[in-house]
């Protein structure tokens, strides 16, 4: 059937009604299956509307389970309130205390702090002064806060935010932290001096079940594709593949790529073949995200591990040192960071005659990593 002329797309036709709905930063109108989480978050934020400090909150859950979307939805609603300011900081991008506060400054003043270098103290002072003068409550979401932990900046950042009212009288700040690294015990990892002022409400975002994934993706596909492009059997396949990873982003990316693949064949409809081909790329959305914004040293280490997959940390260091001249301490930090990102695994193994040593291996196919490093 697909060879019939009426099944073929002409050069100026497309399967997409609105391709934008499959983009990474698209905020969906419909946000189902997260009612209880949204209620809990609303409960924590409600005091802000009355001019009081909101409850601090910790949101946790695996990747692609709607955490960021939930924060964006509620911040959107709070945006209508006159005396509440909301700022979401992406800690993968802004991963130091200074960077976080620069972003907060920008959120509040609507312009960036002077790039000529203003001290943290000044930055902090100007920010809090403005909040107090305007009698505004500030709600800060530290999204992907796990990156602050990887850089050892979490305690200082949280400490400054949570103790702001002690150093700057009258200031009202509430903090939402969002983490998708379930192996990270956030409370345990922060300094005791900060722990004592951080008793957050906890909200958990579990993985979506396959029927939830199916209905979310159907809704997205109906908006994004023309009628008849994606039938139920194909949707089912996409939902299964998405459920395997648990990350809804895989499904959304898969829909877009399958659509593009169908167009490449000049087909009006998405077939299994389009989905399987697209999945080869879409299954790595998480890897792409982890590798986005890695530093030059992290990249250098990763390239060395690709060539020495499965070898001992000590042996790999020799190759790494040759490439970079970096010391062993720095090397260990970089190994830990790539391990936390889930790109490599550093596992202790018994080595004959040398006791216990770490073995470094790739968590993805080397080609998949290499493709995303370029
Ligand atoms: N209930 C839902 N309804 C519609 N779309 C959703 C829903 N939950 C998540 N999404 C979509 O799935 C994608 C991933 O969601 P989101 O970015 O909120 O996940 P996350 O939990 O913040 O993931 P990560 O921990 O990796 O940052 C987004 O494109 C979002 O629009
Ligand atoms: Mg997120």
mmCIF file of N, CA, C and O and ligand atoms in Angstrom, residues 68 143-144 249 289, ligand 2:
data_model
loop_
_atom_site.group_PDB
_atom_site.id
_atom_site.type_symbol
_atom_site.label_atom_id
_atom_site.label_comp_id
_atom_site.label_asym_id
_atom_site.label_seq_id
_atom_site.Cartn_x
_atom_site.Cartn_y
_atom_site.Cartn_z
ATOM 1 N N UNK A 68 10.622 19.021 36.297
ATOM 2 C CA UNK A 68 10.839 20.386 35.810
ATOM 3 C C UNK A 68 9.529 20.988 35.308
ATOM 4 O O UNK A 68 9.219 22.149 35.586
ATOM 5 N N UNK A 143 17.044 23.513 40.022
ATOM 6 C CA UNK A 143 16.715 22.339 39.212
ATOM 7 C C UNK A 143 17.995 21.577 38.877
ATOM 8 O O UNK A 143 19.031 22.190 38.610
ATOM 9 N N UNK A 144 17.914 20.251 38.883
ATOM 10 C CA UNK A 144 19.105 19.406 38.689
ATOM 11 C C UNK A 144 20.186 19.771 39.702
ATOM 12 O O UNK A 144 21.363 19.926 39.364
ATOM 13 N N UNK A 249 11.117 11.611 27.947
ATOM 14 C CA UNK A 249 11.829 12.320 26.898
ATOM 15 C C UNK A 249 12.178 11.397 25.731
ATOM 16 O O UNK A 249 12.218 11.831 24.584
ATOM 17 N N UNK A 289 22.083 14.338 27.115
ATOM 18 C CA UNK A 289 21.852 15.339 28.141
ATOM 19 C C UNK A 289 23.010 15.363 29.139
ATOM 20 O O UNK A 289 23.459 16.419 29.558
HETATM 21 MG MG1 LIG B 2 14.254 18.346 34.833
#
